Short mmCIF file of C-alpha atoms in Angstrom, two decimals:
data_model
loop_
_atom_site.label_atom_id
_atom_site.label_comp_id
_atom_site.label_asym_id
_atom_site.label_seq_id
_atom_site.Cartn_x
_atom_site.Cartn_y
_atom_site.Cartn_z
CA UNK A 1 95.52 117.03 132.66
CA UNK A 2 99.11 117.10 131.59
CA UNK A 3 102.11 115.48 133.21
CA UNK A 4 105.47 116.41 132.41
CA UNK A 5 109.58 116.52 133.30
CA UNK A 6 111.02 120.10 133.75
CA UNK A 7 114.78 119.72 132.99
CA UNK A 8 117.75 122.27 134.09
CA UNK A 9 120.78 121.40 133.05
CA UNK A 10 123.87 123.21 134.47
CA UNK A 11 127.62 122.61 134.92
CA UNK A 12 127.80 119.53 136.45
CA UNK A 13 124.28 118.86 137.96
CA UNK A 14 120.89 118.92 136.59
CA UNK A 15 117.42 120.21 138.42
CA UNK A 16 114.38 117.73 137.45
CA UNK A 17 111.00 118.90 138.20
CA UNK A 18 107.87 116.49 138.19
CA UNK A 19 104.76 118.95 137.09
CA UNK A 20 101.13 118.26 136.25
CA UNK A 21 99.41 120.81 135.11
CA UNK A 22 95.72 121.36 136.24
CA UNK A 23 94.01 124.41 134.28
CA UNK A 24 96.43 127.37 134.96
CA UNK A 25 98.04 125.64 138.06
CA UNK A 26 101.40 123.71 137.63
CA UNK A 27 101.61 121.51 140.95
CA UNK A 28 105.00 120.03 141.84
CA UNK A 29 104.75 116.46 142.21
CA UNK A 30 108.48 115.73 142.64
CA UNK A 31 111.80 117.25 143.03
CA UNK A 32 115.36 116.53 142.25
CA UNK A 33 119.00 117.19 142.20
CA UNK A 34 120.71 114.85 140.00
CA UNK A 35 124.56 114.37 138.83
CA UNK A 36 124.63 114.50 134.94
CA UNK A 37 125.85 110.76 134.94
CA UNK A 38 122.73 110.09 136.99
CA UNK A 39 120.00 111.74 134.63
CA UNK A 40 120.09 109.22 131.64
CA UNK A 41 119.10 106.85 134.08
CA UNK A 42 116.52 108.70 135.76
CA UNK A 43 114.89 109.67 132.22
CA UNK A 44 114.51 106.45 131.15
CA UNK A 45 110.81 105.06 130.09
CA UNK A 46 109.64 108.46 131.34
CA UNK A 47 108.17 111.39 128.83
CA UNK A 48 107.42 114.75 127.51
CA UNK A 49 110.80 116.68 128.78
CA UNK A 50 111.10 120.79 128.84
CA UNK A 51 114.73 121.32 128.79
CA UNK A 52 116.97 124.49 129.41
CA UNK A 53 120.88 124.10 128.49
CA UNK A 54 123.60 126.36 129.56
CA UNK A 55 125.78 127.31 126.71
CA UNK A 56 128.96 129.65 127.23
CA UNK A 57 129.40 130.59 123.97
CA UNK A 58 126.45 132.19 121.94
CA UNK A 59 125.72 135.22 119.75
CA UNK A 60 123.25 137.75 120.75
CA UNK A 61 123.02 140.56 118.20
CA UNK A 62 121.10 142.84 115.66
CA UNK A 63 121.28 142.58 112.12
CA UNK A 64 119.59 144.42 109.32
CA UNK A 65 119.18 142.84 105.68
CA UNK A 66 117.92 143.68 102.64
CA UNK A 67 114.01 143.04 102.13
CA UNK A 68 114.72 140.70 99.08
CA UNK A 69 115.89 138.01 101.40
CA UNK A 70 112.52 136.08 102.65
CA UNK A 71 114.10 132.65 102.06
CA UNK A 72 115.21 131.08 106.00
CA UNK A 73 118.31 128.95 104.22
CA UNK A 74 119.53 132.16 102.38
CA UNK A 75 118.74 134.48 105.56
CA UNK A 76 121.03 132.07 107.70
CA UNK A 77 123.76 131.86 104.85
CA UNK A 78 123.93 135.81 104.80
CA UNK A 79 124.14 135.81 108.90
CA UNK A 80 126.75 133.04 109.08
CA UNK A 81 129.12 135.53 106.61
CA UNK A 82 127.99 138.60 108.20
CA UNK A 83 129.18 136.94 111.91
CA UNK A 84 131.73 134.39 110.48
CA UNK A 85 134.56 136.41 112.90
CA UNK A 86 132.17 136.13 116.07
CA UNK A 87 131.01 132.63 115.63
CA UNK A 88 133.04 129.39 116.94
CA UNK A 89 131.65 127.83 114.39
CA UNK A 90 129.56 127.58 111.30
CA UNK A 91 127.39 124.45 112.45
CA UNK A 92 125.32 126.26 114.33
CA UNK A 93 121.66 126.27 115.73
CA UNK A 94 119.98 129.76 114.48
CA UNK A 95 116.89 131.65 115.99
CA UNK A 96 116.04 134.98 114.25
CA UNK A 97 112.96 137.03 114.94
CA UNK A 98 112.03 140.13 113.08
CA UNK A 99 111.81 143.27 114.79
CA UNK A 100 111.45 145.75 112.45
CA UNK A 101 111.00 146.70 108.27
CA UNK A 102 112.02 150.07 106.75
CA UNK A 103 110.00 150.25 103.34
CA UNK A 104 111.78 153.19 102.37
CA UNK A 105 115.31 151.68 102.63
CA UNK A 106 114.14 148.33 101.71
CA UNK A 107 115.64 146.83 105.12
CA UNK A 108 114.31 143.97 107.34
CA UNK A 109 116.07 144.30 111.04
CA UNK A 110 116.39 141.07 112.74
CA UNK A 111 117.38 139.73 116.14
CA UNK A 112 119.71 137.13 115.98
CA UNK A 113 120.59 134.48 118.44
CA UNK A 114 122.86 131.44 117.98
CA UNK A 115 124.90 128.78 119.68
CA UNK A 116 127.27 126.25 119.16
CA UNK A 117 125.44 122.97 117.74
CA UNK A 118 127.99 120.35 118.47
CA UNK A 119 128.13 121.49 122.46
CA UNK A 120 124.42 121.84 122.42
CA UNK A 121 123.97 118.49 121.15
CA UNK A 122 126.92 117.26 123.53
CA UNK A 123 124.73 117.99 126.22
CA UNK A 124 121.24 117.07 124.92
CA UNK A 125 122.85 113.21 124.33
CA UNK A 126 122.07 113.24 128.19
CA UNK A 127 118.24 112.90 127.41
CA UNK A 128 117.65 109.16 126.17
CA UNK A 129 114.48 110.06 124.30
CA UNK A 130 114.89 112.62 121.91
CA UNK A 131 111.22 112.26 120.49
CA UNK A 132 110.12 112.92 124.04
CA UNK A 133 111.39 116.21 124.15
CA UNK A 134 108.98 119.21 123.72
CA UNK A 135 111.14 122.16 124.23
CA UNK A 136 115.06 122.78 124.71
CA UNK A 137 116.59 126.08 125.04
CA UNK A 138 119.15 127.78 126.80
CA UNK A 139 118.73 129.90 130.11
CA UNK A 140 118.39 133.66 128.92
CA UNK A 141 115.44 132.28 127.38
CA UNK A 142 113.90 130.14 130.40
CA UNK A 143 114.61 133.20 132.63
CA UNK A 144 113.34 136.10 129.82
CA UNK A 145 109.81 133.64 129.51
CA UNK A 146 109.49 133.41 133.58
CA UNK A 147 110.31 137.01 133.96
CA UNK A 148 107.26 137.51 131.51
CA UNK A 149 104.73 135.23 133.36
CA UNK A 150 105.85 136.65 136.52
CA UNK A 151 105.70 140.02 136.13
CA UNK A 152 103.99 142.72 134.41
CA UNK A 153 105.75 145.92 133.64
CA UNK A 154 104.66 149.32 133.72
CA UNK A 155 103.03 150.36 130.55
CA UNK A 156 105.51 152.49 128.45
CA UNK A 157 108.63 151.16 130.93
CA UNK A 158 111.22 148.73 130.26
CA UNK A 159 112.79 146.98 133.04
CA UNK A 160 115.61 144.35 133.64
CA UNK A 161 115.77 140.73 135.18
CA UNK A 162 118.65 139.58 137.30
CA UNK A 163 119.51 136.09 138.21
CA UNK A 164 122.08 135.33 140.13
CA UNK A 165 123.34 131.41 141.01
CA UNK A 166 126.70 130.20 142.27
CA UNK A 167 129.28 132.94 141.02
CA UNK A 168 127.06 133.36 138.23
CA UNK A 169 125.28 136.54 136.90
CA UNK A 170 122.68 136.85 134.11
CA UNK A 171 121.19 140.55 133.79
CA UNK A 172 118.16 140.76 131.06
CA UNK A 173 117.03 144.49 129.34
CA UNK A 174 113.83 144.01 128.16
CA UNK A 175 111.49 146.76 126.33
CA UNK A 176 108.05 147.63 126.86
CA UNK A 177 106.69 145.54 124.42
CA UNK A 178 108.57 142.54 126.07
CA UNK A 179 111.20 142.25 123.61
CA UNK A 180 114.64 140.66 124.80
CA UNK A 181 117.03 144.00 124.24
CA UNK A 182 119.91 143.00 125.61
CA UNK A 183 121.87 139.78 127.71
CA UNK A 184 125.03 139.45 129.67
CA UNK A 185 126.18 136.31 131.77
CA UNK A 186 129.18 136.98 133.77
CA UNK A 187 131.09 135.18 136.58
CA UNK A 188 132.66 136.29 139.61
CA UNK A 189 136.02 135.33 141.21
CA UNK A 190 135.86 135.26 145.04
CA UNK A 191 135.23 132.97 147.91
CA UNK A 192 133.72 135.40 150.09
CA UNK A 193 130.07 135.48 150.64
CA UNK A 194 130.00 139.20 151.41
CA UNK A 195 132.58 139.97 148.61
CA UNK A 196 130.44 137.67 146.69
CA UNK A 197 127.91 139.76 146.77
CA UNK A 198 128.87 142.67 146.58
CA UNK A 199 130.55 142.06 143.09
CA UNK A 200 127.28 140.26 141.72
CA UNK A 201 125.75 143.78 142.51
CA UNK A 202 128.92 145.82 141.10
CA UNK A 203 127.56 143.80 137.95
CA UNK A 204 124.15 144.39 137.81
CA UNK A 205 125.23 148.07 138.33
CA UNK A 206 127.75 148.05 135.10
CA UNK A 207 125.28 146.05 133.48
CA UNK A 208 122.17 148.32 133.74
CA UNK A 209 124.38 151.57 133.18
CA UNK A 210 125.77 149.88 130.09
CA UNK A 211 121.69 149.25 128.60
CA UNK A 212 120.61 152.85 129.69
CA UNK A 213 123.60 154.07 127.54
CA UNK A 214 122.93 152.24 124.66
CA UNK A 215 119.13 151.95 124.54
CA UNK A 216 118.52 155.74 125.46
CA UNK A 217 115.00 155.78 123.78
CA UNK A 218 114.19 153.09 126.54
CA UNK A 219 112.94 154.41 130.01
CA UNK A 220 113.30 151.76 132.15
CA UNK A 221 111.16 151.12 135.98
CA UNK A 222 112.19 148.23 137.59
CA UNK A 223 114.43 145.78 138.29
CA UNK A 224 113.32 142.40 139.11
CA UNK A 225 115.83 139.94 140.73
CA UNK A 226 115.57 136.29 141.15
CA UNK A 227 118.02 133.19 142.65
CA UNK A 228 120.57 133.25 145.32
CA UNK A 229 120.54 137.50 145.29
CA UNK A 230 117.04 137.55 146.29
CA UNK A 231 117.18 135.80 149.58
CA UNK A 232 119.82 139.01 150.58
CA UNK A 233 118.13 141.99 152.19
CA UNK A 234 121.26 143.77 152.04
CA UNK A 235 121.89 143.38 148.30
CA UNK A 236 118.43 144.53 147.37
CA UNK A 237 118.82 147.51 149.51
CA UNK A 238 122.51 148.34 147.48
CA UNK A 239 120.64 147.90 144.02
CA UNK A 240 117.72 150.10 145.47
CA UNK A 241 120.09 152.72 146.20
CA UNK A 242 122.52 152.50 143.32
CA UNK A 243 120.56 151.49 139.81
CA UNK A 244 117.60 154.34 141.48
CA UNK A 245 114.78 151.14 139.90
CA UNK A 246 112.01 149.94 142.15
CA UNK A 247 113.05 146.41 143.48
CA UNK A 248 110.76 143.54 142.68
CA UNK A 249 111.56 139.94 143.64
CA UNK A 250 110.55 137.14 141.25
CA UNK A 251 107.83 135.07 142.91
CA UNK A 252 106.40 131.97 140.67
CA UNK A 253 104.08 130.99 143.71
CA UNK A 254 100.83 132.39 142.31
CA UNK A 255 100.36 129.97 139.44
CA UNK A 256 103.09 127.37 141.01
CA UNK A 257 102.09 125.11 143.74
CA UNK A 258 104.13 122.48 145.45
CA UNK A 259 107.39 124.53 146.15
CA UNK A 260 107.63 126.71 149.66
CA UNK A 261 109.25 129.95 150.51
CA UNK A 262 112.68 130.31 149.00
CA UNK A 263 112.62 127.09 147.41
CA UNK A 264 111.45 128.28 144.12
CA UNK A 265 114.34 130.92 143.33
CA UNK A 266 116.45 127.34 143.56
CA UNK A 267 114.53 126.27 140.53
CA UNK A 268 113.98 129.65 138.67
CA UNK A 269 115.47 128.41 135.26
CA UNK A 270 113.47 124.81 135.42
CA UNK A 271 110.55 126.53 136.30
CA UNK A 272 111.08 128.59 133.00
CA UNK A 273 111.61 125.69 130.86
CA UNK A 274 107.95 124.81 130.44
CA UNK A 275 107.06 128.50 129.59
CA UNK A 276 109.29 129.16 126.77
CA UNK A 277 107.51 129.87 123.63
CA UNK A 278 108.50 128.15 119.89
CA UNK A 279 109.94 131.26 118.66
CA UNK A 280 112.51 130.93 121.48
CA UNK A 281 113.38 127.60 121.35
CA UNK A 282 116.38 125.32 119.69
CA UNK A 283 115.62 122.27 118.28
CA UNK A 284 118.11 120.66 115.93
CA UNK A 285 117.02 118.84 112.65
CA UNK A 286 117.57 115.23 114.32
CA UNK A 287 114.72 116.06 117.21
CA UNK A 288 112.42 117.31 114.38
CA UNK A 289 112.85 114.09 112.51
CA UNK A 290 112.16 111.70 115.27
CA UNK A 291 109.20 113.60 115.93
CA UNK A 292 108.13 113.68 112.59
CA UNK A 293 108.82 109.82 111.97
CA UNK A 294 106.97 109.36 115.85
CA UNK A 295 104.10 111.55 114.33
CA UNK A 296 103.90 109.37 111.21
CA UNK A 297 103.76 106.33 113.66
CA UNK A 298 100.93 107.31 115.46
CA UNK A 299 99.13 108.43 112.31
CA UNK A 300 99.34 105.44 110.41
CA UNK A 301 98.55 103.18 113.93
CA UNK A 302 95.25 105.45 113.92
CA UNK A 303 94.62 105.36 109.84
CA UNK A 304 94.93 101.20 110.36
CA UNK A 305 92.88 101.18 113.67
CA UNK A 306 90.09 102.91 111.26
CA UNK A 307 90.26 100.77 108.66
CA UNK A 308 90.28 97.53 110.74
CA UNK A 309 87.11 99.21 112.66
CA UNK A 310 85.50 99.79 109.12
CA UNK A 311 86.24 96.31 107.82
CA UNK A 312 85.24 95.09 111.20
CA UNK A 313 81.56 96.75 111.14
CA UNK A 314 81.62 95.89 107.28
CA UNK A 315 82.53 92.29 107.83
CA UNK A 316 79.95 91.73 110.42
CA UNK A 317 76.99 93.56 108.50
CA UNK A 318 77.94 91.19 105.63
CA UNK A 319 77.98 88.21 108.80
CA UNK A 320 74.65 89.45 109.87
CA UNK A 321 73.17 89.66 106.53
CA UNK A 322 74.43 86.23 105.66
CA UNK A 323 73.02 84.84 109.51
CA UNK A 324 69.44 86.28 108.38
CA UNK A 325 69.46 85.12 104.86
CA UNK A 326 70.59 81.35 106.25
CA UNK A 327 67.24 81.65 108.84
CA UNK A 328 65.15 82.53 106.05
CA UNK A 329 66.15 79.96 104.38
CA UNK A 330 65.99 77.62 107.03
CA UNK A 331 62.56 78.30 107.64
CA UNK A 332 61.33 78.21 104.11
CA UNK A 333 63.02 74.81 103.73
CA UNK A 334 61.31 73.46 106.67
CA UNK A 335 57.69 74.79 105.85
CA UNK A 336 58.24 73.11 102.11
CA UNK A 337 59.21 70.10 103.95
CA UNK A 338 55.98 70.00 105.83
CA UNK A 339 54.29 70.85 102.74
CA UNK A 340 55.45 68.01 100.84
CA UNK A 341 54.36 65.87 104.16
CA UNK A 342 51.22 66.97 104.25
CA UNK A 343 50.44 67.81 100.34
CA UNK A 344 48.35 64.47 98.61
CA UNK A 345 49.97 62.77 95.39
CA UNK A 346 48.03 61.59 91.91
CA UNK A 347 48.92 58.50 90.25
CA UNK A 348 50.49 59.38 86.69
CA UNK A 349 47.16 58.23 85.34
CA UNK A 350 45.02 61.13 86.58
CA UNK A 351 47.92 63.64 86.03
CA UNK A 352 47.90 62.96 82.36
CA UNK A 353 44.02 63.12 82.21
CA UNK A 354 44.58 66.60 84.11
CA UNK A 355 46.96 67.77 81.30
CA UNK A 356 45.07 66.86 78.10
CA UNK A 357 42.25 68.83 79.82
CA UNK A 358 44.42 71.52 80.35
CA UNK A 359 45.52 71.55 76.69
CA UNK A 360 41.72 71.64 75.82
CA UNK A 361 40.66 74.75 78.08
CA UNK A 362 43.84 76.70 76.62
CA UNK A 363 42.55 76.02 72.79
CA UNK A 364 39.36 77.10 73.28
CA UNK A 365 39.78 79.56 76.18
CA UNK A 366 42.65 81.46 74.54
CA UNK A 367 39.59 83.38 72.01
CA UNK A 368 36.47 83.85 72.81
CA UNK A 369 33.33 85.13 70.41
CA UNK A 370 32.78 88.06 73.02
CA UNK A 371 36.60 89.62 72.98
CA UNK A 372 35.61 90.85 69.45
CA UNK A 373 31.59 91.49 70.04
CA UNK A 374 32.78 94.13 73.19
CA UNK A 375 34.73 96.25 70.79
CA UNK A 376 32.57 96.63 67.72
CA UNK A 377 29.72 96.96 70.85
CA UNK A 378 29.36 100.63 69.77
CA UNK A 379 27.94 99.58 66.39
CA UNK A 380 25.61 96.36 67.20
CA UNK A 381 24.02 98.91 70.01
CA UNK A 382 23.45 101.15 66.24
CA UNK A 383 22.44 97.67 64.20
CA UNK A 384 21.51 94.54 65.26
CA UNK A 385 24.08 92.06 62.97
CA UNK A 386 22.30 90.62 60.55
CA UNK A 387 25.05 87.59 61.05
CA UNK A 388 27.70 86.74 63.14
CA UNK A 389 30.50 83.61 62.13
CA UNK A 390 33.39 82.76 64.36
CA UNK A 391 35.85 80.01 64.43
CA UNK A 392 39.11 79.09 66.27
CA UNK A 393 40.28 76.11 64.19
CA UNK A 394 44.06 77.23 65.18
CA UNK A 395 45.59 77.81 68.86
CA UNK A 396 47.30 80.55 67.62
CA UNK A 397 44.36 81.82 65.54
CA UNK A 398 41.15 83.13 65.73
CA UNK A 399 38.51 84.78 62.76
CA UNK A 400 35.12 86.25 62.88
CA UNK A 401 33.01 87.46 60.42
CA UNK A 402 29.89 89.83 60.80
CA UNK A 403 27.52 91.54 58.58
CA UNK A 404 25.36 94.56 58.91
CA UNK A 405 21.98 94.83 56.86
CA UNK A 406 19.28 97.68 56.88
CA UNK A 407 16.55 98.89 54.18
CA UNK A 408 15.21 102.54 54.20
CA UNK A 409 12.84 104.46 52.92
CA UNK A 410 14.85 107.44 51.43
CA UNK A 411 18.62 107.42 49.95
CA UNK A 412 19.21 110.62 52.46
CA UNK A 413 18.04 108.60 55.70
CA UNK A 414 20.87 106.11 54.22
CA UNK A 415 23.70 108.48 53.65
CA UNK A 416 23.47 109.98 57.00
CA UNK A 417 23.07 106.57 58.55
CA UNK A 418 25.59 105.39 56.86
CA UNK A 419 28.16 108.62 57.60
CA UNK A 420 27.44 107.66 61.50
CA UNK A 421 27.97 104.58 61.16
CA UNK A 422 31.29 104.82 59.16
CA UNK A 423 32.58 107.67 61.87
CA UNK A 424 32.09 105.28 64.72
CA UNK A 425 33.60 102.56 62.51
CA UNK A 426 36.60 104.52 62.06
CA UNK A 427 37.08 105.32 65.79
CA UNK A 428 36.88 101.79 67.26
CA UNK A 429 39.37 100.80 64.31
CA UNK A 430 42.01 103.27 64.93
CA UNK A 431 44.74 100.43 65.32
CA UNK A 432 43.53 98.68 62.45
CA UNK A 433 42.62 95.46 63.59
CA UNK A 434 39.25 95.05 61.67
CA UNK A 435 38.87 95.25 57.72
CA UNK A 436 35.40 96.95 56.33
CA UNK A 437 33.64 95.48 53.44
CA UNK A 438 31.04 97.73 52.17
CA UNK A 439 28.09 96.26 50.17
CA UNK A 440 25.47 98.76 50.11
CA UNK A 441 22.88 98.74 47.67
CA UNK A 442 21.81 102.62 46.52
CA UNK A 443 19.15 101.34 43.84
CA UNK A 444 17.12 99.21 46.59
CA UNK A 445 17.92 101.69 49.48
CA UNK A 446 19.81 98.62 51.39
CA UNK A 447 22.76 99.72 53.55
CA UNK A 448 25.26 96.37 53.43
CA UNK A 449 28.44 96.08 55.59
CA UNK A 450 30.65 93.07 55.58
CA UNK A 451 33.22 93.16 59.22
CA UNK A 452 36.31 91.14 59.87
CA UNK A 453 39.31 90.78 61.68
CA UNK A 454 43.02 90.01 59.95
CA UNK A 455 44.25 87.20 61.00
CA UNK A 456 45.78 87.69 64.61
CA UNK A 457 48.05 85.81 66.82
CA UNK A 458 47.68 85.84 70.57
CA UNK A 459 50.76 84.59 72.82
CA UNK A 460 49.64 83.38 76.03
CA UNK A 461 51.89 82.22 78.39
CA UNK A 462 50.85 78.94 79.97
CA UNK A 463 49.42 79.13 83.39
CA UNK A 464 50.86 76.60 86.17
CA UNK A 465 48.65 74.56 87.90
CA UNK A 466 49.23 74.82 91.68
CA UNK A 467 49.65 71.62 93.19
CA UNK A 468 47.12 71.39 96.24
#
C-alpha cells in the first residue's frame, strides 16, 4: 500500500487529495480545497507529492531537426534558437519527444513543450519539501493522461478531450496512437451562466474545426468532456449536433473510490496528477539534485547499517570464540588443580635415582644386537654365522661384526653358493649400510665372508616420563 498527495494549483487556490493505492484502485482518504497561503503549512511534515500547476504561457510546437543532433543539450540550444521569438525567456523547462524519423532526408521530428522556469518555480515554492515531489507538470498533461486512462478510443480514430472549469476551456486533440496533436486553452469573458456555456461550446466547436482542418489525415470519432461542462445536459446536446462526434463523459470512478456522483468532475486535474508519465513531467534540476542527495544519504545509511550488522556479527563470533576458549581454559585449569592435589610427590633423592636409571636405560636400549641381525636375516637363514660381535661403548655409536664360514666338496658348489649369497647381500645392502669383506680360500674350498657396519649415528629424542 502507498499513500500520497495529489495537488492541483490553479489561480489562488489548490485542490488537495489524500490518496491510498490498494492494488489497482485509488482510495480517496481526504479532500481539501485550500487558499494558496494555507497550502505550505498544510503540507508540512507530509510526504509524496504529485503536483499540477497552471501555466498561462507555454510553447507547444513540432520541430524537425537534422538527425546528427543527438545530444540533449545541443538539441535544447537548437530549439531555443529556432523559437527565440516565441519564447518569453531563454530560462525554460523543456520537454521534447521523438515523433518520427526520415532516414532519406536525415531528419527527426520532435514534439516540443516548453514553459517559463521562473514562473514555474515561483509556484512550485509553495511546496515545502521539494525532495518529496514525485511528479510535477502542467494541466494539459494531467488531463491528457487521465483521458487516456478513462477512455479507449475506437481503433483507427483519434478523439478530443475538453475540460472546463470556471471560465477556462481546455481542448486536447489526440490521435489514434494516443499522442497529443494539439492543445488550446482559452478564457470566456461573460458572467451569465447561459452565455458562458454557449461561449464554451463555441470555443470547443472552433477548436475542433481548426484541428480537423490542420490534421486532415486523422479521423476523429469522439469528444470526451469533463469538468463543469459535463454537468450540463444542454451543452452536451449542443456539442453532439454541432461537432457531429460521439459525446462521452469522463468518469474516473472505475478506478477511483471515495468520490461520489458529480464530485470527480471537480477534481479532474488533481486526479490526473498521479497518472502523468515521466516523459510528460517538468522537474527542475533543483528537484533532481535534492532527490539524488536524499537517495545518496539513504544509500549511505543502508551501507552503514549493513557494515554495522556485519561488524557486529564478526564481533559476536569472536566474542563467542573467546568465551568458549575461556571456558575450556577454566575446565583444564580445574582438572590440573585436582590432579595436583591427588598426585603423589617424591623426595629429591628418589627422583635423582630414577633419572640415573633412565640414563642407563637410554644407553643400552638405544641400540640392540638384534637390530642388525634382523636386517641380515635372509643370509643367516641361508648360512648360520660362525661368530657375531656387538659393542655399544658410546651412547651414539654401535658396532657389529659377523663371520660366515662354510666348506664345499667341489669348486662349482662353492661358486654357486657364493653367487647366491652375494645377490642376497646386494639386495639387503641397497642403502650401503653394511661392509662385506670376502676371505674365501679357493684352494681349501672354504667360503669365508666377514660383514660389519659402518659407524652410524642414531639420534633418539629422550622420552619424557609421565608423572603418576
